[in-house]
JSON list of C-alpha atoms in Angstrom, two decimals:
[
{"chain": "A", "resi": 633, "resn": "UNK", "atom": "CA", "xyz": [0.00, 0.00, 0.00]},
{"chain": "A", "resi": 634, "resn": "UNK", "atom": "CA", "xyz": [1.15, 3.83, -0.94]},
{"chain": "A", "resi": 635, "resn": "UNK", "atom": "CA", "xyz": [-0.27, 7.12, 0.08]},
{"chain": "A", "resi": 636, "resn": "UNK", "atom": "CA", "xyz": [0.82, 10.20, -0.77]},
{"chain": "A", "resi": 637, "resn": "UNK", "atom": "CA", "xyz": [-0.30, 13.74, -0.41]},
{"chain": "A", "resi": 638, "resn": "UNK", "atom": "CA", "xyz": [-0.13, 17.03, 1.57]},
{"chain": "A", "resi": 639, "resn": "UNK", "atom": "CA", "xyz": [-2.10, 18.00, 4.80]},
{"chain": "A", "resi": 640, "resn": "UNK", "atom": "CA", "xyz": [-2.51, 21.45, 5.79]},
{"chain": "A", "resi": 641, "resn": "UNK", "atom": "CA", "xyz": [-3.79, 21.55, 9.96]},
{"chain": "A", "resi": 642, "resn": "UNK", "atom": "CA", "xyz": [-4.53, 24.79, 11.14]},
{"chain": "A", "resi": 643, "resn": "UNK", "atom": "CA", "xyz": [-6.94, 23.60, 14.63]},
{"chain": "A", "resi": 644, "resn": "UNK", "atom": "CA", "xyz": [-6.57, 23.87, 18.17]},
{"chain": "A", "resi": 645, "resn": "UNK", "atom": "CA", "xyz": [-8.16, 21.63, 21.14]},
{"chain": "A", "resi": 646, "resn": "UNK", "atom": "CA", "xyz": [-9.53, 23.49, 24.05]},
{"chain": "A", "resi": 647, "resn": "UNK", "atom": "CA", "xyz": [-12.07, 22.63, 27.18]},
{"chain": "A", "resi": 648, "resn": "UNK", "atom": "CA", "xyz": [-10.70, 20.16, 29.50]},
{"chain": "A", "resi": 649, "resn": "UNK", "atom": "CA", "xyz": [-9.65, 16.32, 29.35]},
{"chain": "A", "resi": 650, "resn": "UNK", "atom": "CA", "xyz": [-13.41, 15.05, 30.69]},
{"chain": "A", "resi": 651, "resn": "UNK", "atom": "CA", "xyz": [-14.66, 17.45, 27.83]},
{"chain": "A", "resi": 652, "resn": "UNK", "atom": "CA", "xyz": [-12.44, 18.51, 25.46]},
{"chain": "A", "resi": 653, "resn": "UNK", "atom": "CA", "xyz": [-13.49, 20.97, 22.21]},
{"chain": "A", "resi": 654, "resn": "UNK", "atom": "CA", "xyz": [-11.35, 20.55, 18.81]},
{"chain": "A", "resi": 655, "resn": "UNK", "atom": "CA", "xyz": [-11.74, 23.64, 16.66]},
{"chain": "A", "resi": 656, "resn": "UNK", "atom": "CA", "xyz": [-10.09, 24.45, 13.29]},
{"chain": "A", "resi": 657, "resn": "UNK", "atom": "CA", "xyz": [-10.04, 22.47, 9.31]},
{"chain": "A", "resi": 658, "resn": "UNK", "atom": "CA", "xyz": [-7.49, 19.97, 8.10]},
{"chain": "A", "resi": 659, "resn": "UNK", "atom": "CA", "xyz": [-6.78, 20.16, 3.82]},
{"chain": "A", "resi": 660, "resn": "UNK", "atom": "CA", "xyz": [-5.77, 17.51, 1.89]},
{"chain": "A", "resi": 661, "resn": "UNK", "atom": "CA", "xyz": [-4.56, 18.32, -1.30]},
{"chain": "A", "resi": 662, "resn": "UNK", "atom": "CA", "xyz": [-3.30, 16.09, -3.99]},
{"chain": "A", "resi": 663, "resn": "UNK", "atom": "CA", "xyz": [-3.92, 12.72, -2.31]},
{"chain": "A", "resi": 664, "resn": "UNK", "atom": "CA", "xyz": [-3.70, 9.42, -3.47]},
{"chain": "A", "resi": 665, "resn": "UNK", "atom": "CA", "xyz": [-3.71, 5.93, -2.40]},
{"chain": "A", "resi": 666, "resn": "UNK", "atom": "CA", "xyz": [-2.72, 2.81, -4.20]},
{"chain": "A", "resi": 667, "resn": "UNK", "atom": "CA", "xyz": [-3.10, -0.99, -3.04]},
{"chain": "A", "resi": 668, "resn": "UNK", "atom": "CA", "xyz": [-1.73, -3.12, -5.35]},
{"chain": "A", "resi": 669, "resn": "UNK", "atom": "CA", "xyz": [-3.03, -6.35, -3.91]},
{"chain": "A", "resi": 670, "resn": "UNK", "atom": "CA", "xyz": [-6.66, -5.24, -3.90]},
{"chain": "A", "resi": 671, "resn": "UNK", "atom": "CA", "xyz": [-6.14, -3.24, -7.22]},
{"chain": "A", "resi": 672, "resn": "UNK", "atom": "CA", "xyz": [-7.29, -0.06, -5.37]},
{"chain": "A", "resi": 673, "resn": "UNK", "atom": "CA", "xyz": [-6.21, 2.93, -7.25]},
{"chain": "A", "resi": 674, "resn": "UNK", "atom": "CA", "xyz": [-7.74, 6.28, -6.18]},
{"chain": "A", "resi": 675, "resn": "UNK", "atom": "CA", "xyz": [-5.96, 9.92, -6.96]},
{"chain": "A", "resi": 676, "resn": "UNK", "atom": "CA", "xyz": [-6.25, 13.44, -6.95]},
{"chain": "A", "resi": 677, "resn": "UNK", "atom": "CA", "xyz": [-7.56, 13.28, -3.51]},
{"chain": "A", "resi": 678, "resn": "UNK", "atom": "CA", "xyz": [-9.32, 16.75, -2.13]},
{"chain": "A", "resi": 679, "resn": "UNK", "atom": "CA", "xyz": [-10.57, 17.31, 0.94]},
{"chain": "A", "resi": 680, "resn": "UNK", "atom": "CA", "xyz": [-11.57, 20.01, 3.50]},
{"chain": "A", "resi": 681, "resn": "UNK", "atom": "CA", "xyz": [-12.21, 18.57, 7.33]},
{"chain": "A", "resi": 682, "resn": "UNK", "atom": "CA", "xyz": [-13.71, 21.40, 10.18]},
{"chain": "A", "resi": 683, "resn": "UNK", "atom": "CA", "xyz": [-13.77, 21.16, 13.74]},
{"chain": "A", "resi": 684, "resn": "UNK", "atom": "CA", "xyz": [-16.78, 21.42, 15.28]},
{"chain": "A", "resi": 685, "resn": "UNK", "atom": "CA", "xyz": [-16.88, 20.94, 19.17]},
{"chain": "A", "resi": 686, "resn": "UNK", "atom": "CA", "xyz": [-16.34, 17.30, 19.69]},
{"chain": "A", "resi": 687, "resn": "UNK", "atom": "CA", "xyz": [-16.46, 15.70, 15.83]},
{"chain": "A", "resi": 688, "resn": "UNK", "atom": "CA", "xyz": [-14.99, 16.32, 12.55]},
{"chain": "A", "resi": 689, "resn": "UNK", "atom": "CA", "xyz": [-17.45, 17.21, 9.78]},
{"chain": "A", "resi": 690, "resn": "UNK", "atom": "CA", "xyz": [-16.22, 15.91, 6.30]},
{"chain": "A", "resi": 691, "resn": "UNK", "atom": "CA", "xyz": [-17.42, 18.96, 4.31]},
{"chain": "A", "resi": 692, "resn": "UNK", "atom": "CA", "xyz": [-15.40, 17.62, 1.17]},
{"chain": "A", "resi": 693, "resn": "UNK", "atom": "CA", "xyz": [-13.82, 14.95, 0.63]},
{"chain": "A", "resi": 694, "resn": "UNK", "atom": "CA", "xyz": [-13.43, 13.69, -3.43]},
{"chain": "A", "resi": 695, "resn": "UNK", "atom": "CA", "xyz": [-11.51, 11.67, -4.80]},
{"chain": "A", "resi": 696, "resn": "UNK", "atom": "CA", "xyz": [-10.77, 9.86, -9.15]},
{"chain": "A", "resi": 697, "resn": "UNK", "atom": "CA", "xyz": [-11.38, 6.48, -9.49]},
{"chain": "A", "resi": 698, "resn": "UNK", "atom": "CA", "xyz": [-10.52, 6.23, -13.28]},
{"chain": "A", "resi": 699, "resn": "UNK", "atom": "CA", "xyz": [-12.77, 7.69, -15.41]},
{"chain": "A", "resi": 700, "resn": "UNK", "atom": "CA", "xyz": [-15.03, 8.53, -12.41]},
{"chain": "A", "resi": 701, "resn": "UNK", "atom": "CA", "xyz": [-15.32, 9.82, -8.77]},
{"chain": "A", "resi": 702, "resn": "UNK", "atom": "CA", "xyz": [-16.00, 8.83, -5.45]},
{"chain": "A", "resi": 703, "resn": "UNK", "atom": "CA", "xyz": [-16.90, 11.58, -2.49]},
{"chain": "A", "resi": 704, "resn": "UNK", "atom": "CA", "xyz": [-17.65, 11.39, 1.52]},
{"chain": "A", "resi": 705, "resn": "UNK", "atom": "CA", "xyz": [-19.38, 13.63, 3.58]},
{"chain": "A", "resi": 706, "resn": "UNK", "atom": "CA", "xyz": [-20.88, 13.64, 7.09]},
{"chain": "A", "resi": 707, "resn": "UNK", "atom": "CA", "xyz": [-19.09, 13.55, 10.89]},
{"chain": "A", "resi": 708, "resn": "UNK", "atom": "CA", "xyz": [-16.87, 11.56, 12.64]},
{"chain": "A", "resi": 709, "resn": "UNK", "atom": "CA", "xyz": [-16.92, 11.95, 16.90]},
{"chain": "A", "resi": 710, "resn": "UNK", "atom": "CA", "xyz": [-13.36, 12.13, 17.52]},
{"chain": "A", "resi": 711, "resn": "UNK", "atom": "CA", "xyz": [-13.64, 13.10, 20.86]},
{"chain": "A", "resi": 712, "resn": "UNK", "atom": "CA", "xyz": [-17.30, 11.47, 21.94]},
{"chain": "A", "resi": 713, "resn": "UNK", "atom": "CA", "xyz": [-17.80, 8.62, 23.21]},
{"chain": "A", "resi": 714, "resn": "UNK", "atom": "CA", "xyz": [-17.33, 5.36, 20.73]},
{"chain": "A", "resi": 715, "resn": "UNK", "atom": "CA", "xyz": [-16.73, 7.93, 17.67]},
{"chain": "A", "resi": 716, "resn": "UNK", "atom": "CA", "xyz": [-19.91, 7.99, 16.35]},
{"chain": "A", "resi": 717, "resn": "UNK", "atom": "CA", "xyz": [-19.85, 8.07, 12.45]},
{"chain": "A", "resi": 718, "resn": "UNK", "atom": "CA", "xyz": [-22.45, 9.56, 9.81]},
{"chain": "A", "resi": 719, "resn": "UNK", "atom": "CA", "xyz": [-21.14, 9.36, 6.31]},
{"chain": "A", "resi": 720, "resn": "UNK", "atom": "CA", "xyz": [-22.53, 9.54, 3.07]},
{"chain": "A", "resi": 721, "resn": "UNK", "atom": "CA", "xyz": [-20.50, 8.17, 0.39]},
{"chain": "A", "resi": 722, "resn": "UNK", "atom": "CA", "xyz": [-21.22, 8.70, -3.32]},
{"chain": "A", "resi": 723, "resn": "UNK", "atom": "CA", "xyz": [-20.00, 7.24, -6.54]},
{"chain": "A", "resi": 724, "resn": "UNK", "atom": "CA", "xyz": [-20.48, 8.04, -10.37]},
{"chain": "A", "resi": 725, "resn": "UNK", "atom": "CA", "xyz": [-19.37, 6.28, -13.01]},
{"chain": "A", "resi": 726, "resn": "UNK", "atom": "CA", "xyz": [-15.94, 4.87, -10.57]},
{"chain": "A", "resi": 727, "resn": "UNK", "atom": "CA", "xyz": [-13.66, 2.20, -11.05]},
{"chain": "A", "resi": 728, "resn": "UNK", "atom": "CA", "xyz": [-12.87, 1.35, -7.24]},
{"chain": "A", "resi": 729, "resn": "UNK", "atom": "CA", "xyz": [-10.64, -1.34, -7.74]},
{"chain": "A", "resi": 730, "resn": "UNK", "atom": "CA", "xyz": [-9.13, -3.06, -10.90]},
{"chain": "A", "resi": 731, "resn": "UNK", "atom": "CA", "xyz": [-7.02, -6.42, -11.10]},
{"chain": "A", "resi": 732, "resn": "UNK", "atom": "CA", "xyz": [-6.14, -9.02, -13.79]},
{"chain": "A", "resi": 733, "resn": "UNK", "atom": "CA", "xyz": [-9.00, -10.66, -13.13]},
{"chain": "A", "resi": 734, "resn": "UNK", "atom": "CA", "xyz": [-12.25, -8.17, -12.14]},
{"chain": "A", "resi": 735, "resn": "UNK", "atom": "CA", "xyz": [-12.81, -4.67, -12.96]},
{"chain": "A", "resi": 736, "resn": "UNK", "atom": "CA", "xyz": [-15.61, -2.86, -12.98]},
{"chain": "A", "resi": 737, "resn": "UNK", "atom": "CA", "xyz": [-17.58, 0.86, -12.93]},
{"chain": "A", "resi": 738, "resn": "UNK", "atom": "CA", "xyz": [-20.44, 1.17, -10.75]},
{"chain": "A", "resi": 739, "resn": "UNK", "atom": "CA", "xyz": [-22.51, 4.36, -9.02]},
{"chain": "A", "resi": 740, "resn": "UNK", "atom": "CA", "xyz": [-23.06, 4.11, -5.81]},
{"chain": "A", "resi": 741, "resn": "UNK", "atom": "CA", "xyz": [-24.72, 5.99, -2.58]},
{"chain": "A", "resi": 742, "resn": "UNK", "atom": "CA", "xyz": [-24.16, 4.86, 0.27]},
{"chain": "A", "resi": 743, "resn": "UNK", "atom": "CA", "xyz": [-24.91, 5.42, 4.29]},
{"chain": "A", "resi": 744, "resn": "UNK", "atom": "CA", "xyz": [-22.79, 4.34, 6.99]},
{"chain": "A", "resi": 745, "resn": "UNK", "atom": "CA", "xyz": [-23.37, 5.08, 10.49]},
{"chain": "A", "resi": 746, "resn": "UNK", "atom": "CA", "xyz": [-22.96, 3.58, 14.33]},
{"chain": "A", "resi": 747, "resn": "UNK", "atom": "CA", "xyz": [-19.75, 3.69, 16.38]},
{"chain": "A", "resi": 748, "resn": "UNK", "atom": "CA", "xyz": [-16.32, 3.52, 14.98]},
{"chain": "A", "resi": 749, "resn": "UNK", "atom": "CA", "xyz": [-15.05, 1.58, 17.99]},
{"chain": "A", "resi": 750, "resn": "UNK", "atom": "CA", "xyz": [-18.15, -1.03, 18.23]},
{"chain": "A", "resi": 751, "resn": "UNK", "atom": "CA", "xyz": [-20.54, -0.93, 15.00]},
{"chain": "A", "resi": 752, "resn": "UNK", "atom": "CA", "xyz": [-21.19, 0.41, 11.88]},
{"chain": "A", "resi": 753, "resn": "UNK", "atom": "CA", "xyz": [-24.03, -0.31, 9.58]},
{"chain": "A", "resi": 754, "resn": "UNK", "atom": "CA", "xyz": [-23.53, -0.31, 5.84]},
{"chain": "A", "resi": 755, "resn": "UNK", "atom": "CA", "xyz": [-26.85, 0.83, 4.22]},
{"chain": "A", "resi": 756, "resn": "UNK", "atom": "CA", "xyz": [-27.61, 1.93, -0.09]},
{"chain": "A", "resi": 757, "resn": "UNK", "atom": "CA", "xyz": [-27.40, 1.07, -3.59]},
{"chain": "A", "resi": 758, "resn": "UNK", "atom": "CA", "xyz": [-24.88, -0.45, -5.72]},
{"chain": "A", "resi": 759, "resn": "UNK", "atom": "CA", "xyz": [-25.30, -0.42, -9.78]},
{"chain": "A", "resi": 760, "resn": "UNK", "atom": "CA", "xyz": [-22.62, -1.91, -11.53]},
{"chain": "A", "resi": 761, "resn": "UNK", "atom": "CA", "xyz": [-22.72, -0.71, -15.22]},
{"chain": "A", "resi": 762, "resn": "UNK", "atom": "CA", "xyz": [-20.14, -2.61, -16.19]},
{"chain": "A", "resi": 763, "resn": "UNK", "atom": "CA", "xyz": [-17.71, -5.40, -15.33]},
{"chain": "A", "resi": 764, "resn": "UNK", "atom": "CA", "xyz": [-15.04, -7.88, -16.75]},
{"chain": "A", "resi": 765, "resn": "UNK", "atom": "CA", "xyz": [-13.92, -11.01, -15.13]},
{"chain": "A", "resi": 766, "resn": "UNK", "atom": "CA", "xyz": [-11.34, -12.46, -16.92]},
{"chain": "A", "resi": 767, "resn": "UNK", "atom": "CA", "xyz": [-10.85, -16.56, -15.56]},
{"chain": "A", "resi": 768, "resn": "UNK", "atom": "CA", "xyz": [-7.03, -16.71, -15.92]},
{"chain": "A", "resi": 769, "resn": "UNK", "atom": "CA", "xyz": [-5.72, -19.86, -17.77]},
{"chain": "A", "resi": 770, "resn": "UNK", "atom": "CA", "xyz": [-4.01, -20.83, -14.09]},
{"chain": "A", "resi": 771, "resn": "UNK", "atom": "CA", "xyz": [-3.52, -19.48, -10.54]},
{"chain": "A", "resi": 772, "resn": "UNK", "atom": "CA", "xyz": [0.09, -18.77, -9.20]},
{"chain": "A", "resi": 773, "resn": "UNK", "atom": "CA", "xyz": [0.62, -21.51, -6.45]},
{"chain": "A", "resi": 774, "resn": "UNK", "atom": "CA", "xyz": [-0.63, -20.86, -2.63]},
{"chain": "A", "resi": 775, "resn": "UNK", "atom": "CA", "xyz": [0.11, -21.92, 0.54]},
{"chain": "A", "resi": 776, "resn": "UNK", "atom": "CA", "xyz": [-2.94, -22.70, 2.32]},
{"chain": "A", "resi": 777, "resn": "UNK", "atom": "CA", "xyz": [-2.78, -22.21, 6.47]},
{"chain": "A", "resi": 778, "resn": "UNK", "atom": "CA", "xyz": [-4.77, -24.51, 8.27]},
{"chain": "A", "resi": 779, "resn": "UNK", "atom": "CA", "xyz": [-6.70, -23.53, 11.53]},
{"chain": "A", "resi": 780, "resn": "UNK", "atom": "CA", "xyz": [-5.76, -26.22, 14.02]},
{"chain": "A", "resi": 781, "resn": "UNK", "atom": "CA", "xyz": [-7.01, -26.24, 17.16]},
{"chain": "A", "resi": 782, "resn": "UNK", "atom": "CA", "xyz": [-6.28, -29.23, 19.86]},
{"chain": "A", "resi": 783, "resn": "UNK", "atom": "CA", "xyz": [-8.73, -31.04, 22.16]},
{"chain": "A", "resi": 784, "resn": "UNK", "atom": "CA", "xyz": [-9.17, -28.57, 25.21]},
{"chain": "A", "resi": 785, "resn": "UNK", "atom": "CA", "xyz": [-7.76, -25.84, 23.76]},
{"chain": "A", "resi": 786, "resn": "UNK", "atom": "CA", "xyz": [-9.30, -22.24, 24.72]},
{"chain": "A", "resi": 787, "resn": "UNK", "atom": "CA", "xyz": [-10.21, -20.27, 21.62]},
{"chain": "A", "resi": 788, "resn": "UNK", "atom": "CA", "xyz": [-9.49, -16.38, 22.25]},
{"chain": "A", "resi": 789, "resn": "UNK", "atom": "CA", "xyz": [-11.98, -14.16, 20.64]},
{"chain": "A", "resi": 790, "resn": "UNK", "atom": "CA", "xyz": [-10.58, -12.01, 17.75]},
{"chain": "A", "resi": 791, "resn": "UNK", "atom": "CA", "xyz": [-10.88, -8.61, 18.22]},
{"chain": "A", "resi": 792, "resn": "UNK", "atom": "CA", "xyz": [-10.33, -7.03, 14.19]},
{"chain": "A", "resi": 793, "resn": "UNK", "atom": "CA", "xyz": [-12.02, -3.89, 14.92]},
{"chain": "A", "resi": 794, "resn": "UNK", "atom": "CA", "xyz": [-16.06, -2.85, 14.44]},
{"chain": "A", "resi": 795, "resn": "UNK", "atom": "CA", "xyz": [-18.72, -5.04, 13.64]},
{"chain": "A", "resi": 796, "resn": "UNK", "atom": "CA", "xyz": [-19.92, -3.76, 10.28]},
{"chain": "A", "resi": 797, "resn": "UNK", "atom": "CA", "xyz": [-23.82, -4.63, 9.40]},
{"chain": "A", "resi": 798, "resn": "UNK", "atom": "CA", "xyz": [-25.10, -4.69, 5.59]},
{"chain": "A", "resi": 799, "resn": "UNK", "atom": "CA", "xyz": [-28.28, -4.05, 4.45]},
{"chain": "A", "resi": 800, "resn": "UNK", "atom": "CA", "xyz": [-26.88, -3.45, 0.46]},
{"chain": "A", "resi": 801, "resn": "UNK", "atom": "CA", "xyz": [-28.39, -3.80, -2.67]},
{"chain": "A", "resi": 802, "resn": "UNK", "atom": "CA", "xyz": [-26.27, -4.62, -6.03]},
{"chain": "A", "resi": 803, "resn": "UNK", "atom": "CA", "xyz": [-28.09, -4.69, -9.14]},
{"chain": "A", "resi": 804, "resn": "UNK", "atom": "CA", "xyz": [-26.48, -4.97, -12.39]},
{"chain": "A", "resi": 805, "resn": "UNK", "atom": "CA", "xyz": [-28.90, -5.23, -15.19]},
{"chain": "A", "resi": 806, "resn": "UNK", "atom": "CA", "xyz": [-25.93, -6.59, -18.02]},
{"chain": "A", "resi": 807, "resn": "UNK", "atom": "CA", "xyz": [-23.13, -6.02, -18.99]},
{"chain": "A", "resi": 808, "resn": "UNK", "atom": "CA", "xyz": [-20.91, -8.54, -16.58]},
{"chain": "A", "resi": 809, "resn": "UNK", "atom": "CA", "xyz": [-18.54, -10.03, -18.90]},
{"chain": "A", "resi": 810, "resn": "UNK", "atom": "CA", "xyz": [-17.01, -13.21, -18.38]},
{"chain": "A", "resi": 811, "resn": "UNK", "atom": "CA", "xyz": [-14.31, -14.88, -20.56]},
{"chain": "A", "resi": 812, "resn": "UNK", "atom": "CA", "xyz": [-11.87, -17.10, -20.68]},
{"chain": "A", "resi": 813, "resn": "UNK", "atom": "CA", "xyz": [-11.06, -20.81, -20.77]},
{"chain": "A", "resi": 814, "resn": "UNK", "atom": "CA", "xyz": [-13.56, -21.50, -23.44]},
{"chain": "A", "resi": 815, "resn": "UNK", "atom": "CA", "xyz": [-16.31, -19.14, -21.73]},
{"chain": "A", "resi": 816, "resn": "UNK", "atom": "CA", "xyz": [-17.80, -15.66, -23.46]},
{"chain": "A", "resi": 817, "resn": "UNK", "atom": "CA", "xyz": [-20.58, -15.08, -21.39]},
{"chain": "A", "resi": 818, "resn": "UNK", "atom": "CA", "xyz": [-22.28, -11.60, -20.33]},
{"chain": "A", "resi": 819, "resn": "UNK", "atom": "CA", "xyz": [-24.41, -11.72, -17.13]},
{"chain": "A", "resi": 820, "resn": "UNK", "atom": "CA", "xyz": [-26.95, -9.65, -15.27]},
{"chain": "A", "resi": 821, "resn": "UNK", "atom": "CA", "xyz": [-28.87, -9.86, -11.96]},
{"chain": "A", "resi": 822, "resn": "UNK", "atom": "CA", "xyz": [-30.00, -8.52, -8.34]},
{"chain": "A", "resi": 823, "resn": "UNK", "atom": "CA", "xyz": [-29.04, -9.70, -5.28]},
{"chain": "A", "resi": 824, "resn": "UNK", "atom": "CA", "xyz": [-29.45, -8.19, -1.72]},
{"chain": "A", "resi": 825, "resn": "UNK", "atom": "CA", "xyz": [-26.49, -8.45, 0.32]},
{"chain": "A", "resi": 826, "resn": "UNK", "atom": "CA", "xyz": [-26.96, -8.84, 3.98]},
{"chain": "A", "resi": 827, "resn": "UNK", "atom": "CA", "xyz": [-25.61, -10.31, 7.65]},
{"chain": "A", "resi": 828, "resn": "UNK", "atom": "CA", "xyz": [-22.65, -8.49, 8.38]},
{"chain": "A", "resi": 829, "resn": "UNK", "atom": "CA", "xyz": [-18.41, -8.10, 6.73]},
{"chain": "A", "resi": 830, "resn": "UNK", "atom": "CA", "xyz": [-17.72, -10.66, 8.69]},
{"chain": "A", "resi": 831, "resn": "UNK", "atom": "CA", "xyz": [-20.83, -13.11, 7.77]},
{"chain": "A", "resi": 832, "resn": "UNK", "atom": "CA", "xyz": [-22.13, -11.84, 4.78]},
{"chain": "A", "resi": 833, "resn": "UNK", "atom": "CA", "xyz": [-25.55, -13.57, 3.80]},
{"chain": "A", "resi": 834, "resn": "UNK", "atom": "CA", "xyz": [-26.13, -12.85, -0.12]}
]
C-alpha cells in the first residue's frame, strides 16, 4: 500500500480532558492511495475537514477512481464517546478497484453510520454498469494455512475492529462479462447483500 499527499492543519483543542473541544479544518490536497493487492487505485484526492466541538465534519472529501469519482461527507466523533460516524458516500461512473482478473464501474450511494469503535451499519445502492472477469488460464501456487485447534484448547476471541452490518443492494442489469477458458458469457442480476463483513448472507 502507498499514500501520498499534503495535509494542511490549522486547529486547536480546548475545554478540558473530561470534555475537550477541537476547533479548526485539516486540507488535503493532492492525495492518493494505491493498493496493489486489492487493485485499489484512487488519486487526486481533495478534501476540507472542520472542527466542530467534539467531531470532525467531512465537508469535502473527493476523490478519481478512473474515469469517475467517489466523495464522503458527514461527521466523525473524535472526541465522543465510541466515535460515532455519519457518512454519506457517493459514486459516479468509478472504477474502485481493478485487477487481472475483475474490474468494474459502478454508481453508488451509500450510508454508513454507528460507532467507529463497536458498529457500523452499511446501508444503499450499488449499480454496476459494467464489469469484466477475466478466468485466468491458471492461478500462481498458494500456501494454504490450516486452523488447528487441539482437544481442550481455549479459543481467544478475535478482536479485528467494528462489527460492520449490511443491508446493500447490487443490481447490475448486463453487462458482466465473463471470458476465458472456453467461456464468453455476459451476465446480469440482483441480489441483496446482507448479515454483516464478517458473515455476509447474499
Amino acid at each position: 500500500r502507498r499514500i501520498s499527499g499534503t495535509v494542511d492543519v490549522n486547529a486547536k483543542v480546548a475545554g478540558t480532558v473530561e470534555s475537550p473541544t477541537v476547533q479548526g479544518t485539516v486540507q488535503l490536497h493532492k492525495g492518493s492511495l494505491h493498493d496493489y493487492r486489492h487493485g485499489i487505485d484512487l488519486t487526486d484526492i481533495e478534501g476540507t475537514l472542520e472542527g466542530t466541538q467534539a467531531e470532525l465534519r467531512i465537508t469535502q472529501l473527493t476523490a478519481h477512481a478512473a474515469t469517475g469519482t467517489i466523495a464522503v461527507t458527514g461527521t466523525i466523533g473524535v472526541l465522543q464517546g465510541g466515535w460515532p460516524v455519519d457518512l454519506r458516500i457517493t459514486a459516479r461512473n468509478a472504477q474502485p478497484f481493478s485487477s487481472s482478473i475483475v474490474s468494474g464501474n459502478v454508481n453508488a450511494d451509500l450510508t454508513l453510520t454507528g460507532s467507529a469503535l463497536r458498529e457500523l451499519t452499511l446501508v444503499g445502492d450499488v449499480l454496476v454498469n459494467r464489469a469484466t472477469v477475466e478466468i485466468p488460464n491458471d492461478f500462481p501456487p498458494n500456501v494454504a494455512v490450516l486452523d488447528v485447534r487441539r482437544p481442550g484448547q481455549v479459543v481467544n476471541p478475535t478482536t479485528g475492529g467494528p462489527v460492520v452490518k449490511l443491508k446493500v443492494t447490487v443490481d447490475a442489469p448486463r453487462q458482466i462479462l465473463v471470458r476465458g477458458r472456453g467461456l464468453d458469457a455476459e451476465l446480469g442480476g440482483r441480489i441483496q447483500i446482507d448479515g454483516t463483513a464478517q458473515v455476509p448472507r447474499i
